[in-house]
Short mmCIF file of N, CA and C in Angstrom, two decimals:
data_model
loop_
_atom_site.label_atom_id
_atom_site.label_comp_id
_atom_site.label_asym_id
_atom_site.label_seq_id
_atom_site.Cartn_x
_atom_site.Cartn_y
_atom_site.Cartn_z
N MET A 1 0.95 -1.15 0.20
CA MET A 1 -0.32 -0.25 0.30
C MET A 1 0.88 1.87 0.05
N THR A 2 0.31 2.54 -1.01
CA THR A 2 1.61 3.19 -1.00
C THR A 2 1.17 4.22 0.18
N GLU A 3 1.72 4.97 0.47
CA GLU A 3 1.70 5.86 1.83
C GLU A 3 1.82 7.68 0.90
N LEU A 4 0.30 8.15 1.12
CA LEU A 4 0.32 9.49 0.70
C LEU A 4 1.11 10.63 1.85
N PRO A 5 1.76 11.21 0.79
CA PRO A 5 3.09 12.54 1.74
C PRO A 5 1.79 13.54 2.66
N SER A 6 2.35 13.82 3.76
CA SER A 6 1.22 14.65 4.37
C SER A 6 1.53 15.78 3.62
N GLU A 7 0.44 16.60 4.18
CA GLU A 7 0.28 17.86 3.47
C GLU A 7 1.41 19.26 3.46
N THR A 8 1.95 18.86 4.33
CA THR A 8 3.62 19.51 4.59
C THR A 8 4.53 19.18 3.54
N ALA A 9 4.30 17.72 3.39
CA ALA A 9 5.35 16.94 2.02
C ALA A 9 5.15 18.00 1.27
N LEU A 10 3.78 17.65 0.78
CA LEU A 10 3.07 18.31 -0.56
C LEU A 10 3.89 19.83 -0.99
N GLY A 11 3.94 20.12 -0.13
CA GLY A 11 4.40 21.97 -0.29
C GLY A 11 3.30 22.52 0.65
N PHE A 12 2.51 22.31 1.15
CA PHE A 12 1.50 23.16 2.16
C PHE A 12 2.00 23.72 3.69
N ARG A 13 1.75 24.49 3.60
CA ARG A 13 1.84 25.02 4.77
C ARG A 13 0.75 26.26 5.40
N VAL A 14 0.34 25.98 6.78
CA VAL A 14 -0.50 26.54 7.53
C VAL A 14 0.22 28.20 7.13
N PRO A 15 -0.74 28.99 6.91
CA PRO A 15 -0.81 30.90 7.59
C PRO A 15 -0.42 30.55 8.82
N ALA A 16 0.81 31.38 8.46
CA ALA A 16 0.99 31.88 9.89
C ALA A 16 1.56 33.45 10.16
N VAL A 17 2.41 33.92 11.43
CA VAL A 17 2.37 35.50 11.80
C VAL A 17 3.63 35.51 12.46
N ARG A 18 4.33 36.20 12.19
CA ARG A 18 5.16 36.56 12.85
C ARG A 18 5.35 37.51 14.40
N GLN A 19 5.45 36.69 15.43
CA GLN A 19 5.22 37.72 16.36
C GLN A 19 6.55 38.27 17.44
N PHE A 20 6.64 39.72 18.15
CA PHE A 20 7.83 39.86 17.93
C PHE A 20 7.55 40.24 19.39
N SER A 21 8.98 39.45 20.53
CA SER A 21 8.37 39.50 21.72
C SER A 21 9.51 40.62 22.52
N ILE A 22 9.29 41.71 22.92
CA ILE A 22 10.65 42.34 23.09
C ILE A 22 10.33 42.23 24.58
N PHE A 23 11.74 42.80 25.32
CA PHE A 23 12.15 42.23 26.70
C PHE A 23 12.12 43.72 27.63
N LEU A 24 11.73 44.32 27.92
CA LEU A 24 12.10 45.41 28.82
C LEU A 24 12.16 45.54 30.39
N GLU A 25 12.65 46.81 30.66
CA GLU A 25 12.91 47.00 32.09
C GLU A 25 11.72 47.67 32.34
N ASN A 26 10.72 47.04 33.59
CA ASN A 26 9.61 47.75 33.96
C ASN A 26 10.41 48.77 35.13
N ARG A 27 10.18 49.23 33.79
CA ARG A 27 10.02 51.13 34.59
C ARG A 27 8.89 52.02 33.76
N VAL A 28 8.46 53.30 34.65
CA VAL A 28 7.72 53.89 34.00
C VAL A 28 7.69 54.67 33.19
N GLY A 29 7.27 54.44 31.81
CA GLY A 29 7.34 55.14 30.78
C GLY A 29 8.17 54.17 29.53
N ARG A 30 8.71 53.61 29.75
CA ARG A 30 9.34 52.50 29.13
C ARG A 30 8.72 51.50 27.70
N LEU A 31 7.33 51.97 27.91
CA LEU A 31 6.20 50.99 27.10
C LEU A 31 6.18 52.23 25.93
N LEU A 32 6.14 53.15 26.65
CA LEU A 32 5.37 54.27 25.91
C LEU A 32 6.84 54.76 24.58
N GLU A 33 7.76 54.44 25.13
CA GLU A 33 8.77 54.63 24.14
C GLU A 33 8.76 54.07 22.98
N VAL A 34 8.78 52.70 23.58
CA VAL A 34 8.47 51.49 22.48
C VAL A 34 7.50 51.81 21.30
N LEU A 35 6.03 52.37 22.13
CA LEU A 35 5.54 52.21 20.96
C LEU A 35 5.53 53.66 20.27
N ARG A 36 5.88 54.95 20.67
CA ARG A 36 5.88 55.87 19.97
C ARG A 36 7.04 55.88 18.80
N ALA A 37 8.26 54.68 19.19
CA ALA A 37 8.87 54.18 17.71
C ALA A 37 8.29 53.95 17.00
N PHE A 38 7.22 53.14 17.39
CA PHE A 38 6.48 52.32 15.92
C PHE A 38 5.75 53.25 15.40
N ASP A 39 5.27 54.09 16.34
CA ASP A 39 3.94 55.47 15.50
C ASP A 39 5.10 56.31 14.75
N ASP A 40 5.75 56.50 14.77
CA ASP A 40 7.29 57.21 14.59
C ASP A 40 7.94 56.33 12.74
N ALA A 41 7.70 55.64 12.93
CA ALA A 41 8.16 54.32 12.27
C ALA A 41 6.76 54.61 10.84
N VAL A 42 7.41 54.92 9.34
CA VAL A 42 6.48 55.02 8.24
C VAL A 42 6.20 53.80 7.65
N ASP A 43 6.51 52.57 7.97
CA ASP A 43 6.51 51.38 6.84
C ASP A 43 6.00 50.04 8.12
N VAL A 44 5.83 50.00 9.46
CA VAL A 44 5.54 49.30 10.16
C VAL A 44 4.51 49.88 11.38
N GLN A 45 3.39 49.04 11.40
CA GLN A 45 2.21 49.35 11.89
C GLN A 45 2.02 47.92 13.31
N ILE A 46 1.72 48.26 14.52
CA ILE A 46 1.53 47.10 15.42
C ILE A 46 0.03 46.41 14.99
N HIS A 47 -0.12 45.63 14.86
CA HIS A 47 -1.75 45.17 15.01
C HIS A 47 -1.98 44.43 16.31
N SER A 48 -1.24 44.26 16.93
CA SER A 48 -1.54 43.81 18.40
C SER A 48 -0.46 43.30 19.01
N ILE A 49 -0.63 43.77 20.67
CA ILE A 49 0.06 44.04 21.73
C ILE A 49 -0.33 43.30 23.13
N ALA A 50 0.76 42.76 23.75
CA ALA A 50 0.04 42.12 24.77
C ALA A 50 1.27 41.95 25.54
N VAL A 51 1.06 42.14 27.08
CA VAL A 51 1.91 42.96 27.69
C VAL A 51 2.21 42.26 28.91
N MET A 52 3.04 41.36 29.74
CA MET A 52 3.27 40.64 30.87
C MET A 52 4.28 40.66 31.56
N GLU A 53 4.15 41.28 32.84
CA GLU A 53 4.72 42.13 33.72
C GLU A 53 5.04 40.92 34.64
N ALA A 54 6.39 41.29 34.78
CA ALA A 54 7.26 40.42 36.53
C ALA A 54 7.94 41.25 37.14
N SER A 55 8.38 41.17 38.14
CA SER A 55 8.37 42.49 38.98
C SER A 55 9.92 43.33 38.60
N ASP A 56 10.81 42.95 37.45
CA ASP A 56 11.90 43.84 36.84
C ASP A 56 12.03 44.02 35.61
N TYR A 57 11.03 43.39 34.76
CA TYR A 57 11.30 43.63 33.71
C TYR A 57 9.19 43.24 33.03
N ALA A 58 9.59 43.07 31.53
CA ALA A 58 8.26 42.93 30.89
C ALA A 58 8.75 42.17 29.67
N VAL A 59 7.42 41.32 29.22
CA VAL A 59 7.84 41.20 27.81
C VAL A 59 6.96 41.71 27.35
N VAL A 60 6.73 42.09 25.91
CA VAL A 60 6.39 43.15 25.43
C VAL A 60 5.67 41.77 24.10
N ARG A 61 4.97 41.45 23.66
CA ARG A 61 4.30 40.57 22.51
C ARG A 61 2.95 41.14 21.47
N THR A 62 4.29 41.47 20.42
CA THR A 62 3.49 42.59 19.32
C THR A 62 3.44 41.61 18.05
N ILE A 63 2.16 41.87 16.64
CA ILE A 63 2.53 41.42 16.13
C ILE A 63 2.60 42.55 15.15
N PRO A 64 3.62 42.71 14.17
CA PRO A 64 3.63 44.18 13.30
C PRO A 64 2.79 43.42 12.09
N ASP A 65 2.68 44.82 10.96
CA ASP A 65 2.22 44.23 9.81
C ASP A 65 3.60 43.93 8.91
N ASN A 66 4.89 44.78 9.12
CA ASN A 66 5.52 44.32 8.16
C ASN A 66 7.03 43.77 9.28
N ALA A 67 7.19 42.16 9.58
CA ALA A 67 8.22 41.92 10.11
C ALA A 67 9.67 42.18 10.07
N ASP A 68 9.85 42.58 8.65
CA ASP A 68 11.48 42.82 8.16
C ASP A 68 11.17 44.70 8.88
N ALA A 69 10.80 45.54 9.06
CA ALA A 69 10.48 46.88 9.25
C ALA A 69 10.48 46.87 10.71
N ALA A 70 9.59 45.95 11.46
CA ALA A 70 10.44 45.89 12.84
C ALA A 70 11.21 45.86 13.50
N ARG A 71 11.56 44.22 12.72
CA ARG A 71 13.36 43.65 13.02
C ARG A 71 14.03 44.85 12.98
N LEU A 72 14.30 45.27 11.72
CA LEU A 72 14.60 47.22 12.22
C LEU A 72 14.57 47.69 12.64
N LEU A 73 13.56 47.86 13.31
CA LEU A 73 13.40 49.16 14.45
C LEU A 73 13.80 48.85 15.48
N LEU A 74 13.55 47.38 16.13
CA LEU A 74 13.57 46.70 17.09
C LEU A 74 15.19 47.05 17.46
N ARG A 75 16.51 46.73 16.04
CA ARG A 75 17.64 46.18 16.13
C ARG A 75 17.85 47.46 16.58
N GLU A 76 17.64 49.05 15.86
CA GLU A 76 18.41 49.88 15.77
C GLU A 76 17.68 50.95 17.18
N SER A 77 16.91 50.28 17.62
CA SER A 77 16.29 50.92 19.23
C SER A 77 17.18 50.09 20.18
N ASP A 78 18.18 49.02 19.71
CA ASP A 78 18.87 48.46 20.63
C ASP A 78 17.90 47.66 21.33
N LEU A 79 16.50 47.30 21.46
CA LEU A 79 15.84 46.63 22.26
C LEU A 79 16.11 45.01 22.10
N THR A 80 16.46 44.27 23.22
CA THR A 80 16.11 42.70 22.99
C THR A 80 14.71 42.44 22.93
N PHE A 81 15.21 41.48 21.85
CA PHE A 81 13.64 40.36 21.49
C PHE A 81 13.86 39.10 21.03
N SER A 82 12.78 39.09 20.74
CA SER A 82 12.60 37.20 19.96
C SER A 82 11.95 37.42 18.59
N GLU A 83 11.60 36.09 17.97
CA GLU A 83 11.09 36.19 16.88
C GLU A 83 10.44 34.64 17.37
N THR A 84 9.36 34.89 16.75
CA THR A 84 8.25 33.26 16.65
C THR A 84 7.22 33.66 15.73
N ASP A 85 7.10 32.14 14.91
CA ASP A 85 5.69 32.33 14.01
C ASP A 85 4.67 32.14 14.83
N ILE A 86 3.91 32.56 14.98
CA ILE A 86 2.08 32.35 16.09
C ILE A 86 1.12 32.28 14.30
N LEU A 87 0.56 31.22 15.00
CA LEU A 87 -1.49 31.39 14.38
C LEU A 87 -2.34 32.28 14.74
N VAL A 88 -3.09 32.46 13.98
CA VAL A 88 -3.91 33.76 13.94
C VAL A 88 -5.09 32.75 13.08
N VAL A 89 -6.11 32.80 14.22
CA VAL A 89 -7.49 32.00 14.11
C VAL A 89 -8.50 32.52 14.27
N GLU A 90 -10.01 32.87 13.47
CA GLU A 90 -10.75 33.46 13.96
C GLU A 90 -11.73 32.42 14.71
N THR A 91 -12.33 33.12 15.66
CA THR A 91 -13.56 32.32 16.43
C THR A 91 -14.80 33.04 16.42
N SER A 92 -15.76 31.96 16.71
CA SER A 92 -16.87 33.03 16.75
C SER A 92 -18.00 32.01 16.91
N GLU A 93 -19.24 32.68 17.16
CA GLU A 93 -20.40 31.94 17.81
C GLU A 93 -20.42 29.98 16.90
N GLU A 94 -20.25 29.89 16.10
CA GLU A 94 -20.08 28.68 15.38
C GLU A 94 -18.62 27.54 15.39
N TYR A 95 -17.35 28.72 15.65
CA TYR A 95 -16.49 27.73 16.04
C TYR A 95 -15.41 28.75 17.13
N PRO A 96 -16.44 28.50 18.38
CA PRO A 96 -16.04 29.48 19.58
C PRO A 96 -14.67 28.40 20.05
N LEU A 97 -13.85 29.22 21.40
CA LEU A 97 -12.94 29.40 21.43
C LEU A 97 -12.66 27.81 22.38
N SER A 98 -13.64 27.50 23.22
CA SER A 98 -13.59 26.67 23.46
C SER A 98 -13.31 25.22 22.88
N GLN A 99 -14.15 24.93 21.72
CA GLN A 99 -13.84 24.05 21.01
C GLN A 99 -12.63 24.04 20.25
N LEU A 100 -12.19 24.53 19.79
CA LEU A 100 -10.67 25.08 19.86
C LEU A 100 -9.60 24.33 20.54
N CYS A 101 -10.34 25.15 21.70
CA CYS A 101 -8.85 24.48 22.74
C CYS A 101 -9.32 21.92 22.63
N GLN A 102 -10.84 22.47 22.51
CA GLN A 102 -11.16 20.60 22.96
C GLN A 102 -10.65 20.10 21.42
N HIS A 103 -10.16 20.56 20.12
CA HIS A 103 -9.74 19.91 18.91
C HIS A 103 -8.03 20.18 19.44
N LEU A 104 -7.65 20.85 19.78
CA LEU A 104 -5.94 20.50 19.97
C LEU A 104 -5.60 19.73 21.18
N LEU A 105 -6.58 19.76 21.89
CA LEU A 105 -6.72 18.97 23.35
C LEU A 105 -6.61 17.52 22.98
N GLY A 106 -7.28 17.28 21.76
CA GLY A 106 -7.72 15.79 21.13
C GLY A 106 -6.02 15.65 20.48
N ALA A 107 -5.87 16.10 19.90
CA ALA A 107 -4.49 16.34 19.73
C ALA A 107 -3.10 16.21 20.35
N GLU A 108 -2.88 16.20 21.60
CA GLU A 108 -2.32 16.82 22.04
C GLU A 108 -1.34 17.78 22.35
N ILE A 109 -2.12 18.49 21.38
CA ILE A 109 -1.16 19.85 21.26
C ILE A 109 -1.21 20.82 22.61
N ASN A 110 -0.38 21.54 23.02
CA ASN A 110 -0.68 22.59 23.94
C ASN A 110 0.04 23.66 23.48
N ILE A 111 -1.32 24.62 24.15
CA ILE A 111 -1.01 26.24 23.86
C ILE A 111 -0.24 26.67 24.83
N LEU A 112 0.94 27.29 24.26
CA LEU A 112 1.43 27.84 25.07
C LEU A 112 1.26 29.32 25.39
N PHE A 113 0.36 30.24 24.79
CA PHE A 113 -0.05 31.36 25.37
C PHE A 113 -1.23 31.90 24.26
N MET A 114 -1.72 32.82 24.25
CA MET A 114 -2.97 33.36 23.33
C MET A 114 -3.41 34.95 23.52
N TYR A 115 -3.73 35.62 22.91
CA TYR A 115 -4.15 36.77 23.11
C TYR A 115 -4.99 37.01 21.87
N PRO A 116 -6.22 38.59 22.12
CA PRO A 116 -6.62 38.72 20.28
C PRO A 116 -5.96 39.92 20.09
N ILE A 117 -6.58 39.95 18.62
CA ILE A 117 -5.40 40.68 17.79
C ILE A 117 -6.90 42.01 17.41
N MET A 118 -5.70 42.92 17.06
CA MET A 118 -7.13 44.09 17.10
C MET A 118 -6.66 44.04 15.89
N THR A 119 -9.03 44.38 15.14
CA THR A 119 -8.85 44.37 14.09
C THR A 119 -10.24 45.43 13.69
N ASP A 120 -10.40 46.04 12.58
CA ASP A 120 -11.04 47.18 12.68
C ASP A 120 -11.53 46.55 10.82
N ASN A 121 -11.75 45.06 10.70
CA ASN A 121 -12.23 44.43 9.14
C ASN A 121 -13.63 44.32 9.53
N PRO A 122 -14.45 44.82 9.05
CA PRO A 122 -15.96 44.91 9.21
C PRO A 122 -16.33 43.23 8.62
N LEU A 123 -15.50 42.71 7.26
CA LEU A 123 -15.91 41.40 7.06
C LEU A 123 -15.87 40.35 8.22
N THR A 124 -14.70 41.04 9.23
CA THR A 124 -14.41 39.50 10.01
C THR A 124 -15.58 39.28 10.72
N GLU A 125 -16.13 37.66 11.02
CA GLU A 125 -17.55 38.16 11.78
C GLU A 125 -17.27 37.91 13.10
N GLY A 126 -15.67 36.59 13.58
CA GLY A 126 -15.95 36.80 15.15
C GLY A 126 -14.52 37.68 15.30
N SER A 127 -13.97 37.09 16.08
CA SER A 127 -12.33 37.55 17.09
C SER A 127 -11.29 36.96 16.24
N ARG A 128 -10.35 37.75 16.15
CA ARG A 128 -8.75 36.89 16.05
C ARG A 128 -8.46 36.91 17.33
N MET A 129 -7.18 35.82 17.13
CA MET A 129 -7.12 35.35 18.59
C MET A 129 -5.38 34.87 18.08
N ALA A 130 -4.63 35.47 19.00
CA ALA A 130 -3.21 35.05 18.67
C ALA A 130 -2.77 33.59 19.03
N LEU A 131 -2.55 32.37 18.52
CA LEU A 131 -2.09 31.74 19.15
C LEU A 131 -1.20 30.85 18.88
N CYS A 132 0.11 30.52 20.01
CA CYS A 132 1.28 30.37 19.84
C CYS A 132 0.79 28.82 20.64
N VAL A 133 1.15 27.69 20.13
CA VAL A 133 1.38 26.29 20.28
C VAL A 133 2.67 25.32 19.70
N ASP A 134 2.64 24.37 21.03
CA ASP A 134 3.78 23.54 20.06
C ASP A 134 4.70 22.83 18.74
N GLU A 135 3.03 22.89 18.23
CA GLU A 135 3.44 21.97 16.97
C GLU A 135 2.16 22.96 16.18
N ASN A 136 3.01 24.15 15.21
CA ASN A 136 2.26 24.88 14.33
C ASN A 136 1.49 24.16 13.39
N GLU A 137 2.34 23.58 12.67
CA GLU A 137 1.86 23.36 11.40
C GLU A 137 0.82 21.86 11.75
N PHE A 138 0.71 21.10 12.52
CA PHE A 138 0.05 20.37 12.94
C PHE A 138 -1.06 20.33 13.53
N ALA A 139 -1.35 21.95 14.59
CA ALA A 139 -2.24 22.51 14.99
C ALA A 139 -3.29 23.47 13.81
N GLY A 140 -2.09 23.58 12.85
CA GLY A 140 -2.89 24.60 12.04
C GLY A 140 -3.73 23.99 10.56
N GLN A 141 -3.31 22.51 10.95
CA GLN A 141 -3.59 21.77 10.05
C GLN A 141 -5.02 21.30 10.27
N ILE A 142 -5.32 20.54 11.59
CA ILE A 142 -6.77 20.36 12.84
C ILE A 142 -7.60 21.27 12.55
N LEU A 143 -7.08 23.09 12.63
CA LEU A 143 -8.15 23.59 12.55
C LEU A 143 -8.79 24.34 11.09
N LEU A 144 -7.97 23.93 10.49
CA LEU A 144 -8.70 24.03 9.21
C LEU A 144 -9.15 23.13 8.71
N ARG A 145 -8.94 22.14 9.08
CA ARG A 145 -10.25 20.55 8.43
C ARG A 145 -10.92 20.26 9.58
N LYS A 146 -11.26 21.38 10.65
CA LYS A 146 -11.89 21.27 11.38
C LYS A 146 -12.97 23.00 10.97
N GLY A 147 -13.21 24.07 10.48
CA GLY A 147 -13.65 25.04 9.27
C GLY A 147 -13.38 26.05 9.98
N TYR A 148 -11.85 26.36 11.12
CA TYR A 148 -11.51 27.46 11.73
C TYR A 148 -11.12 28.14 10.30
N ARG A 149 -11.20 29.69 10.61
CA ARG A 149 -10.18 30.48 9.50
C ARG A 149 -9.20 30.66 10.20
N LEU A 150 -7.61 30.72 9.12
CA LEU A 150 -6.28 30.92 9.75
C LEU A 150 -6.21 31.65 9.13
N TYR A 151 -5.71 32.67 9.51
CA TYR A 151 -4.68 34.48 8.87
C TYR A 151 -3.17 33.92 8.84
N GLY A 152 -2.68 34.81 7.95
CA GLY A 152 -1.45 34.45 7.48
C GLY A 152 -0.76 36.14 7.40
N ALA A 153 0.17 36.05 7.32
CA ALA A 153 1.24 37.91 7.36
C ALA A 153 0.26 38.67 6.61
N GLU A 154 -0.07 38.37 5.11
CA GLU A 154 -0.55 38.97 4.44
C GLU A 154 -2.14 39.50 4.36
N ASP A 155 -2.55 38.84 4.89
CA ASP A 155 -3.81 39.02 5.30
C ASP A 155 -4.09 40.38 6.42
N LEU A 156 -3.29 40.65 7.25
CA LEU A 156 -3.35 41.69 8.36
C LEU A 156 -2.58 42.62 7.98
N ARG A 157 -2.64 43.01 6.44
CA ARG A 157 -1.95 44.22 6.01
C ARG A 157 -3.47 44.81 6.11
#
C-alpha cells in the first residue's frame, strides 16, 4: 500500500504570522517609548500587543504588519527581542474558542499562550486570536479541517 505524503510534504504550509517578544526593564514610561518608536515609523504598524509583567521586567508581545521593518526598528532601538511564528485564528459562535481548545487537546497539542488581535475589518465575523502552540503545522491543519479560518501575515495588512 502506497502512503500519501503529508500536506507539508506536498508543499502546503499553514498560514502563520511573525510575533516579536520585546524584553523591557519594568520602569515607568518604557512601554510608551517603544510604542512611539512604532508610531514614528512609516513602514510598520502594530496589529496586536500583549504585555506580561514581572517584578523587574516586562515581555511585550506584538504582531506588526511588516516583520522586516519591525526587526530593523527593534535593532536600531537597541531592544532585546525574539521572534516566533504563531497562528492567528478566527473564533465565532459557530467556531468557539472552547471547541478550538478541545480540538487541540484531542491531538495533545499544548497551547503556550494566546491573546486577542485588534481588527477594524468589518468582514470579520468573529474575534481573531493569536495562538502560540508547540506544533504550528499540525495545529493549523487540525483547525483548518475543523473549519476554522487561519490568517497569514498578508491577511493582516
